[in-house]
């Protein structure tokens, strides 16, 4: 059985891909995950059997060898995150919404700063 690392896995869509040393990546569907495993983490090591499918190699059976890299823990406490969200809503209401209502877009510098704040909040919520 080959051993590879998870390249990516989307638990919402129910599939992902694992590296196959010396060959093309192998499709891994949720139906072949071991009982009790609902998602895979990028970098997680797997052992698998596979066969050629219509669109390329597909895993038939998967064995999880490790937990994979640890996900980042929360960087902000809930009270801090609450403040960030409230401040962001205020900025969106007072600085972005009026510009959009006037039929324009925010200035690029300000737009980048606000986008970075939104990405930070999204990463924190997703971790």
CSV table of C-alpha atoms in Angstrom, one decimal, residues 28-122:
chain,number,residue,atom,x,y,z
A,28,UNK,CA,-10.1,10.4,-1.9
A,29,UNK,CA,-13.9,10.5,-1.5
A,30,UNK,CA,-15.6,10.6,1.9
A,31,UNK,CA,-17.0,7.1,1.4
A,32,UNK,CA,-13.6,5.5,1.7
A,33,UNK,CA,-12.6,7.3,5.0
A,34,UNK,CA,-12.3,5.0,8.0
A,35,UNK,CA,-15.2,4.9,10.4
A,36,UNK,CA,-15.2,7.9,12.8
A,37,UNK,CA,-13.1,10.0,10.4
A,38,UNK,CA,-15.0,12.9,8.8
A,39,UNK,CA,-12.2,15.1,7.5
A,40,UNK,CA,-8.6,15.1,6.5
A,41,UNK,CA,-6.0,17.8,7.2
A,42,UNK,CA,-3.4,18.9,4.6
A,43,UNK,CA,-0.1,17.3,5.4
A,44,UNK,CA,-1.7,14.3,7.2
A,45,UNK,CA,-0.1,11.0,6.3
A,46,UNK,CA,-2.3,8.2,4.8
A,47,UNK,CA,-1.8,4.7,3.6
A,48,UNK,CA,-4.2,3.7,0.8
A,49,UNK,CA,-5.1,1.3,-1.9
A,50,UNK,CA,-6.2,2.7,-5.2
A,51,UNK,CA,-7.4,1.8,-8.6
A,52,UNK,CA,-7.6,3.6,-12.0
A,53,UNK,CA,-10.9,5.4,-12.4
A,54,UNK,CA,-12.4,7.3,-15.3
A,55,UNK,CA,-10.7,10.6,-14.2
A,56,UNK,CA,-7.6,9.1,-12.7
A,57,UNK,CA,-6.5,7.1,-9.6
A,58,UNK,CA,-9.1,6.8,-6.9
A,59,UNK,CA,-8.6,5.5,-3.3
A,60,UNK,CA,-10.4,2.3,-2.5
A,61,UNK,CA,-9.4,2.1,1.2
A,62,UNK,CA,-7.6,4.6,3.4
A,63,UNK,CA,-5.7,4.2,6.7
A,64,UNK,CA,-4.9,7.3,8.7
A,65,UNK,CA,-1.3,7.2,9.9
A,66,UNK,CA,-1.2,10.4,11.9
A,67,UNK,CA,-3.3,13.4,12.9
A,68,UNK,CA,-1.4,15.7,10.6
A,69,UNK,CA,-0.1,19.2,11.4
A,70,UNK,CA,-1.9,21.0,14.2
A,71,UNK,CA,-4.3,23.7,13.2
A,72,UNK,CA,-3.6,27.1,14.5
A,73,UNK,CA,-5.3,27.8,17.8
A,74,UNK,CA,-7.4,30.9,18.3
A,75,UNK,CA,-5.3,34.0,18.4
A,76,UNK,CA,-7.9,36.2,20.0
A,77,UNK,CA,-10.1,35.7,23.0
A,78,UNK,CA,-13.9,35.9,22.3
A,79,UNK,CA,-14.2,39.4,23.9
A,80,UNK,CA,-11.4,40.7,21.6
A,81,UNK,CA,-12.9,39.1,18.5
A,82,UNK,CA,-16.3,40.6,19.5
A,83,UNK,CA,-14.7,44.1,19.6
A,84,UNK,CA,-13.0,43.5,16.3
A,85,UNK,CA,-16.3,42.5,14.7
A,86,UNK,CA,-18.1,45.5,16.2
A,87,UNK,CA,-15.4,47.9,15.0
A,88,UNK,CA,-15.4,46.4,11.6
A,89,UNK,CA,-19.2,46.8,11.3
A,90,UNK,CA,-18.9,50.4,12.4
A,91,UNK,CA,-16.2,51.0,9.7
A,92,UNK,CA,-18.2,49.3,7.0
A,93,UNK,CA,-21.3,51.3,8.0
A,94,UNK,CA,-19.6,54.7,8.2
A,95,UNK,CA,-16.8,54.5,5.6
A,96,UNK,CA,-17.6,51.8,3.0
A,97,UNK,CA,-21.4,51.8,2.7
A,98,UNK,CA,-21.7,55.6,1.9
A,99,UNK,CA,-19.1,55.3,-0.8
A,100,UNK,CA,-20.9,52.3,-2.4
A,101,UNK,CA,-24.3,54.1,-2.1
A,102,UNK,CA,-22.7,57.0,-4.1
A,103,UNK,CA,-21.9,54.5,-6.9
A,104,UNK,CA,-18.2,54.4,-6.3
A,105,UNK,CA,-15.7,52.0,-4.7
A,106,UNK,CA,-13.5,52.7,-1.7
A,107,UNK,CA,-10.0,54.0,-2.3
A,108,UNK,CA,-7.6,51.2,-3.0
A,109,UNK,CA,-5.5,51.8,0.2
A,110,UNK,CA,-8.5,51.9,2.5
A,111,UNK,CA,-10.1,48.9,0.7
A,112,UNK,CA,-6.9,46.8,1.2
A,113,UNK,CA,-6.9,47.7,4.9
A,114,UNK,CA,-10.5,46.7,5.4
A,115,UNK,CA,-10.1,43.5,3.4
A,116,UNK,CA,-7.2,42.5,5.6
A,117,UNK,CA,-9.3,43.1,8.7
A,118,UNK,CA,-12.1,40.9,7.2
A,119,UNK,CA,-9.6,38.2,6.3
A,120,UNK,CA,-8.2,38.2,9.9
A,121,UNK,CA,-11.7,37.8,11.3
A,122,UNK,CA,-12.5,35.1,8.9
